Amino acid sequence: MSSVNPSAYPDTGEKGAKRKAEWPLWEIFIRGQHGMSHRHVGSLHAPDAEMAIKNARDVYTRRNEGVSIWVVEARNITATTPGDKGPMFEPSQTKIYRHPTFYDIPDEIGHM
Amino acid sequence: MAVSKQQALLEFLLRMGDTSLILGHRMSEWCGHAPILEEDIALANTALDLIGQTQLWLGYAAEVQGEDKTADDLAFLRDAWDFRNLLLAELPNGDFGRTIMRKFLFDAFQSVLLGRLLTSTDTTVREIAEKASKEAAYHLERSADTVVALGDGTEESHDKMQAALDRLWPYVGEMFESDAYDAVLVKAGIAPDPASLRAEFDTLVTKVIRRATLDLPEDAFSHSGGRSGRMHTEHLGHLLTQMQWLQRAYPGNRW
């Protein structure tokens, strides 16, 4: 028998009591062993930034994935909305001359 | 009875390994039951760290014992009276608060002890301590922060943490007991006298407990009998029936 006592979970208040607000959501960025920049790996819940770092360490680096962790509270991220996709991104689809592949690279330059 | 250096070393390794094993098993009981997903994974990581340390301590114990046994034999084929873990480790988890308070008290002790073992005259003990002390430092940071967050949290969480501390405090004294084995270990420079760790432990624990707005119990009464093997609590046998069930039911089974 497990000695865990399920009635003692912090989140379960008295019956009918209003459920407490969830901890805020944090977005987690990890720099890998050989990576140059931090990459978004996922999100998790934590009461504050310090605990978000600790939770990120335990959730996302347990298989030796990283050497540095950034956490950002999700509500502090300003993002594009999917509805703006047309005006935001489609105009660049036809501007192929913006790609460096449009230009001939002289042989003397070698590998770029 | 004169204690040989080998006997003292074996006793020490069993005490270290058994405490890690039994507490690791207790922590693993939370797997799938913790209040939130993140905490569930963190607790399971802690349990795995402890079981990893157990493999090292009991692996070396089996080697010193010289009876051609393995760490698994020691973990799964001994009965309650052979175990040398601290009583604190075998107590049931209770609620989440008590689980964390117990872990904090152990982490504080373990981090002080492992720090001293970094200068052990025994190379293998030193190497195990080097690996374990990094894990212990993180465990302590995490459990201490949670003790402070819950102690200095709501009225309900504060009361639960105070109740946990009051309940567990009588099991703290056993960590600092010294006996004939310890005297031999100290003389050989293998391990410190447990009594000499108390002041550092008290400083560390008092600081965290104050930040958590909790009160340290004043009663100095202390249970003992785990690390000496004299008398375990009734909880250890129940724990072993579950932990050892597979090897008992299917002797020698491997996967």
Coordinates of C-alpha atoms in Angstrom, one line a residue:
Chain A
M1 CA 0.0 0.0 0.0
S2 CA 1.2 3.4 -0.8
S3 CA 1.4 5.8 2.2
V4 CA 0.3 8.7 0.1
N5 CA -2.8 10.3 1.5
P6 CA -4.8 11.7 -1.5
S7 CA -7.2 13.7 0.7
A8 CA -4.2 15.9 1.7
Y9 CA -3.6 17.5 -1.7
P10 CA -3.2 21.2 -1.5
D11 CA -5.6 21.9 -4.3
T12 CA -8.6 20.3 -2.9
G13 CA -10.5 22.7 -0.6
E14 CA -13.7 22.2 1.2
K15 CA -16.7 21.0 -0.8
G16 CA -18.3 23.8 -2.7
A17 CA -15.4 26.1 -2.1
K18 CA -14.3 28.0 -5.1
R19 CA -11.3 26.4 -6.7
K20 CA -8.2 28.5 -6.3
A21 CA -6.7 30.1 -9.3
E22 CA -4.1 28.1 -11.1
W23 CA -0.5 29.0 -11.0
P24 CA 0.6 31.1 -13.9
L25 CA 1.9 29.6 -17.1
W26 CA 5.6 29.9 -18.0
E27 CA 7.2 29.5 -21.4
I28 CA 10.5 27.6 -21.2
F29 CA 13.6 28.2 -23.3
I30 CA 16.7 26.0 -23.1
R31 CA 20.1 26.3 -24.5
G32 CA 21.4 22.9 -25.5
Q33 CA 24.9 21.6 -24.9
H34 CA 26.1 22.7 -28.3
G35 CA 23.4 25.2 -29.3
M36 CA 24.1 28.8 -29.7
S37 CA 20.7 30.2 -28.7
H38 CA 18.0 29.3 -26.3
R39 CA 15.1 27.5 -28.0
H40 CA 11.5 27.2 -26.9
V41 CA 10.9 23.7 -25.6
G42 CA 7.4 24.0 -24.0
S43 CA 5.5 25.4 -21.1
L44 CA 4.6 24.6 -17.5
H45 CA 2.9 26.0 -14.4
A46 CA 4.8 27.5 -11.4
P47 CA 4.0 29.9 -8.6
D48 CA 7.0 32.2 -9.4
A49 CA 10.0 32.5 -11.6
E50 CA 12.4 30.7 -9.3
M51 CA 10.1 27.7 -9.1
A52 CA 9.5 27.9 -12.9
I53 CA 13.3 27.5 -13.3
K54 CA 13.4 24.5 -10.9
N55 CA 10.4 22.9 -12.6
A56 CA 11.9 23.4 -16.0
R57 CA 15.1 21.8 -14.8
D58 CA 13.1 18.8 -13.6
V59 CA 10.7 18.6 -16.6
Y60 CA 12.9 19.5 -19.5
T61 CA 16.5 18.8 -18.7
R62 CA 16.4 15.4 -17.1
R63 CA 17.9 13.8 -20.1
N64 CA 20.9 16.2 -20.1
E65 CA 19.3 18.5 -22.7
G66 CA 20.6 21.8 -21.6
V67 CA 23.2 24.1 -20.0
S68 CA 21.0 27.2 -19.5
I69 CA 17.3 27.9 -18.8
W70 CA 15.2 31.0 -19.5
V71 CA 11.7 31.3 -18.2
V72 CA 9.1 33.9 -19.3
E73 CA 5.7 34.2 -17.9
A74 CA 3.4 33.4 -20.9
R75 CA 1.3 36.5 -20.4
N76 CA 4.3 38.7 -21.0
I77 CA 4.7 37.4 -24.5
T78 CA 3.1 39.5 -27.3
A79 CA 2.4 37.3 -30.3
T80 CA 0.9 37.6 -33.8
T81 CA -2.6 36.4 -34.2
P82 CA -3.4 33.6 -36.7
G83 CA -6.0 35.9 -38.3
D84 CA -3.3 38.3 -39.4
K85 CA -1.5 35.7 -41.3
G86 CA -2.4 37.1 -44.7
P87 CA -1.2 40.7 -44.3
M88 CA 1.6 39.7 -42.0
F89 CA 3.3 36.9 -43.9
E90 CA 1.9 36.4 -47.4
P91 CA 3.5 39.5 -49.0
S92 CA 6.9 38.1 -48.5
Q93 CA 6.1 34.9 -50.4
T94 CA 6.5 36.6 -53.7
K95 CA 9.7 38.5 -52.9
I96 CA 12.1 35.7 -53.9
Y97 CA 14.8 38.3 -54.7
R98 CA 15.2 38.8 -50.9
H99 CA 16.7 35.3 -50.7
P100 CA 20.5 35.3 -50.9
T101 CA 20.2 32.4 -53.4
F102 CA 19.0 34.9 -56.0
Y103 CA 22.6 36.2 -56.4
D104 CA 25.5 34.4 -58.2
I105 CA 28.4 34.0 -55.9
P106 CA 31.7 34.4 -57.6
D107 CA 33.9 31.3 -57.6
E108 CA 36.7 33.2 -55.8
I109 CA 34.5 33.6 -52.7
G110 CA 34.4 29.8 -52.2
H111 CA 32.0 28.3 -49.8
M112 CA 29.7 30.7 -48.0
Chain B
M1 CA 33.7 -6.6 21.0
A2 CA 36.4 -4.9 18.9
V3 CA 35.2 -3.6 15.6
S4 CA 37.5 -4.1 12.6
K5 CA 37.9 -1.4 10.0
Q6 CA 36.2 -3.6 7.4
Q7 CA 33.1 -4.2 9.7
A8 CA 32.9 -0.5 10.4
L9 CA 33.1 0.4 6.7
L10 CA 30.4 -2.2 5.8
E11 CA 28.1 -0.9 8.5
F12 CA 28.6 2.7 7.3
L13 CA 27.9 1.7 3.7
L14 CA 24.7 -0.1 4.7
R15 CA 23.6 2.9 6.7
M16 CA 24.1 5.2 3.8
G17 CA 22.7 2.8 1.1
D18 CA 19.7 1.7 3.2
T19 CA 18.7 5.2 4.1
S20 CA 18.8 6.3 0.4
L21 CA 17.0 3.2 -0.7
I22 CA 14.1 3.4 1.8
L23 CA 13.7 7.2 1.4
G24 CA 13.9 6.8 -2.4
H25 CA 11.2 4.2 -2.3
R26 CA 9.0 6.4 -0.2
M27 CA 9.5 9.3 -2.6
S28 CA 8.6 7.0 -5.5
E29 CA 5.2 6.3 -3.9
W30 CA 4.2 9.8 -5.0
C31 CA 4.7 8.9 -8.7
G32 CA 1.4 9.7 -10.4
H33 CA -0.1 11.1 -7.2
A34 CA 1.6 14.5 -6.7
P35 CA -0.6 17.6 -6.6
I36 CA 0.6 18.9 -9.9
L37 CA 2.4 17.4 -12.9
E38 CA 5.5 19.4 -12.5
E39 CA 5.9 18.4 -8.8
D40 CA 5.2 14.8 -9.8
I41 CA 8.1 14.7 -12.2
A42 CA 10.4 16.6 -9.7
L43 CA 9.6 14.1 -6.9
A44 CA 10.2 11.1 -9.2
N45 CA 13.5 12.6 -10.2
T46 CA 14.5 12.9 -6.6
A47 CA 13.5 9.3 -6.0
L48 CA 15.6 8.2 -8.9
D49 CA 18.6 10.2 -7.7
L50 CA 18.3 8.4 -4.3
I51 CA 18.0 5.0 -5.9
G52 CA 21.1 5.8 -8.1
Q53 CA 23.0 6.7 -5.0
T54 CA 21.8 3.5 -3.4
Q55 CA 23.3 1.4 -6.2
L56 CA 26.7 3.0 -5.5
W57 CA 26.6 2.7 -1.7
L58 CA 25.2 -0.9 -1.7
G59 CA 27.4 -1.9 -4.6
Y60 CA 30.4 -0.9 -2.6
A61 CA 28.9 -2.6 0.5
A62 CA 28.6 -5.9 -1.3
E63 CA 32.2 -5.6 -2.5
V64 CA 33.4 -4.9 1.1
Q65 CA 31.3 -7.7 2.4
G66 CA 33.1 -10.1 0.1
E67 CA 30.3 -12.7 -0.1
D68 CA 29.8 -12.5 -3.8
K69 CA 26.6 -10.6 -3.5
T70 CA 25.3 -7.6 -5.5
A71 CA 23.6 -4.3 -4.5
D72 CA 20.3 -6.0 -5.7
D73 CA 20.8 -8.9 -3.3
L74 CA 21.3 -6.5 -0.4
A75 CA 18.3 -4.4 -1.4
F76 CA 15.8 -7.1 -2.2
L77 CA 16.8 -10.2 -0.2
R78 CA 17.3 -8.8 3.4
D79 CA 14.6 -8.6 6.0
A80 CA 13.7 -5.6 8.2
W81 CA 16.2 -6.4 11.0
D82 CA 19.1 -6.3 8.6
F83 CA 18.3 -2.8 7.4
R84 CA 20.4 0.1 8.8
N85 CA 18.4 3.1 7.5
L86 CA 17.4 6.0 9.7
L87 CA 13.9 5.7 11.1
L88 CA 13.1 9.1 9.5
A89 CA 13.4 7.5 6.1
E90 CA 10.9 4.7 6.7
L91 CA 8.0 6.7 8.1
P92 CA 5.0 6.9 5.8
N93 CA 4.8 9.9 3.6
G94 CA 1.7 11.4 5.2
D95 CA 0.4 14.5 3.3
F96 CA 2.5 16.4 0.8
G97 CA 3.6 18.9 3.4
R98 CA 5.0 16.1 5.7
T99 CA 6.7 14.5 2.7
I100 CA 8.5 17.7 1.9
M101 CA 9.4 18.5 5.5
R102 CA 10.9 15.0 5.9
K103 CA 12.8 15.4 2.7
F104 CA 14.1 18.8 3.8
L105 CA 15.3 17.5 7.2
F106 CA 17.1 14.6 5.4
D107 CA 18.5 16.9 2.6
A108 CA 20.0 19.3 5.2
F109 CA 21.6 16.4 7.1
Q110 CA 22.8 14.7 3.9
S111 CA 24.3 17.8 2.4
V112 CA 26.4 18.4 5.5
L113 CA 27.4 14.8 5.7
L114 CA 28.4 14.5 2.0
G115 CA 30.4 17.7 2.3
R116 CA 32.6 16.0 4.9
L117 CA 32.8 12.8 3.0
L118 CA 34.5 14.7 0.1
T119 CA 37.7 14.4 2.2
S120 CA 37.3 10.8 3.1
T121 CA 40.5 8.6 3.1
D122 CA 38.5 6.0 1.2
T123 CA 38.7 6.7 -2.5
T124 CA 35.4 5.0 -3.4
V125 CA 33.5 6.8 -0.6
R126 CA 35.0 10.1 -1.8
E127 CA 33.9 9.4 -5.4
I128 CA 30.4 8.5 -4.4
A129 CA 30.1 11.6 -2.2
E130 CA 31.3 13.8 -5.1
K131 CA 28.5 12.5 -7.4
A132 CA 25.8 12.5 -4.7
S133 CA 26.7 15.9 -3.2
K134 CA 25.6 17.7 -6.5
E135 CA 22.3 15.9 -6.4
A136 CA 21.9 16.6 -2.7
A137 CA 22.6 20.4 -3.2
Y138 CA 19.7 20.6 -5.7
H139 CA 17.4 18.5 -3.5
L140 CA 18.1 20.8 -0.5
E141 CA 17.5 24.0 -2.5
R142 CA 14.2 22.6 -3.8
S143 CA 12.9 21.2 -0.5
A144 CA 14.0 24.2 1.5
D145 CA 12.2 26.6 -0.9
T146 CA 9.0 24.5 -0.7
V147 CA 9.2 24.4 3.1
V148 CA 9.4 28.2 3.1
A149 CA 6.7 28.6 0.5
L150 CA 4.2 26.4 2.4
G151 CA 5.3 27.5 5.9
D152 CA 5.0 31.1 5.0
G153 CA 1.9 30.5 2.8
T154 CA -1.7 30.3 3.8
E155 CA -2.9 29.7 7.3
E156 CA -3.8 26.1 6.3
S157 CA -0.4 25.3 4.7
H158 CA 1.4 26.9 7.7
D159 CA -0.4 24.7 10.2
K160 CA 0.2 21.6 8.1
M161 CA 3.9 22.4 7.9
Q162 CA 4.1 23.1 11.7
A163 CA 2.3 19.8 12.4
A164 CA 4.7 18.0 10.0
L165 CA 7.8 19.5 11.8
D166 CA 6.4 18.6 15.3
R167 CA 5.8 15.1 14.1
L168 CA 9.1 14.5 12.5
W169 CA 11.4 16.4 14.8
P170 CA 11.8 13.4 17.3
Y171 CA 13.4 11.5 14.4
V172 CA 16.1 14.0 13.8
G173 CA 18.3 13.1 16.8
E174 CA 19.1 9.6 15.4
M175 CA 21.0 11.2 12.5
F176 CA 23.7 12.4 15.0
E177 CA 24.2 9.3 17.1
S178 CA 27.7 7.9 17.4
D179 CA 28.6 4.3 18.3
A180 CA 31.6 1.9 18.2
Y181 CA 31.5 1.7 14.4
D182 CA 31.6 5.5 14.1
A183 CA 34.6 5.6 16.4
V184 CA 36.5 3.3 14.0
L185 CA 35.5 5.3 11.0
V186 CA 36.6 8.5 12.5
K187 CA 40.0 7.0 13.5
A188 CA 40.5 5.7 9.9
G189 CA 39.4 9.1 8.4
I190 CA 36.7 7.4 6.4
A191 CA 33.7 9.3 7.8
P192 CA 33.1 12.0 10.3
D193 CA 31.6 11.6 13.8
P194 CA 27.9 12.2 13.2
A195 CA 27.7 14.2 16.4
S196 CA 30.1 16.7 14.9
L197 CA 27.6 17.5 12.1
R198 CA 24.9 18.8 14.5
A199 CA 26.0 22.4 14.8
E200 CA 26.1 22.9 11.0
F201 CA 22.8 21.1 10.6
D202 CA 21.1 23.2 13.3
T203 CA 22.3 26.5 11.7
L204 CA 21.0 25.5 8.3
V205 CA 17.7 24.2 9.5
T206 CA 17.0 27.1 11.9
K207 CA 17.6 29.6 9.1
V208 CA 15.1 27.9 6.8
I209 CA 12.5 27.1 9.5
R210 CA 12.6 30.8 10.6
R211 CA 12.1 32.0 7.0
A212 CA 9.1 29.6 6.8
T213 CA 7.7 31.3 10.0
L214 CA 7.6 27.9 11.8
D215 CA 8.8 27.1 15.3
L216 CA 11.4 24.4 16.0
P217 CA 10.1 22.0 18.7
E218 CA 11.9 22.4 22.0
D219 CA 11.5 18.8 23.2
A220 CA 14.9 17.0 22.7
F221 CA 13.4 13.5 22.9
S222 CA 14.7 11.3 20.1
H223 CA 13.6 7.9 18.7
S224 CA 16.4 5.6 17.6
G225 CA 17.0 2.0 16.5
G226 CA 17.1 2.3 12.7
R227 CA 20.8 3.0 12.0
S228 CA 21.8 0.5 14.7
G229 CA 19.2 -2.1 13.5
R230 CA 18.0 -2.5 17.1
M231 CA 14.4 -1.7 16.3
H232 CA 12.7 -0.3 13.3
T233 CA 9.2 1.1 13.2
E234 CA 6.3 -1.2 12.1
H235 CA 6.3 0.7 8.8
L236 CA 9.5 -0.8 7.4
G237 CA 8.2 -4.4 7.1
H238 CA 5.1 -3.1 5.2
L239 CA 7.4 -1.1 2.9
L240 CA 9.6 -4.1 2.2
T241 CA 6.6 -6.4 1.3
Q242 CA 5.9 -4.1 -1.5
M243 CA 9.4 -3.2 -2.6
Q244 CA 10.7 -6.8 -2.4
W245 CA 7.6 -8.5 -3.7
L246 CA 8.8 -9.4 -7.1
Q247 CA 12.1 -10.9 -6.0
R248 CA 10.4 -12.8 -3.2
A249 CA 7.7 -14.2 -5.5
Y250 CA 10.0 -14.9 -8.5
P251 CA 13.4 -15.5 -7.0
G252 CA 16.3 -14.5 -9.3
N253 CA 14.0 -13.0 -11.9
R254 CA 15.7 -10.5 -14.1
W255 CA 14.6 -8.0 -16.9

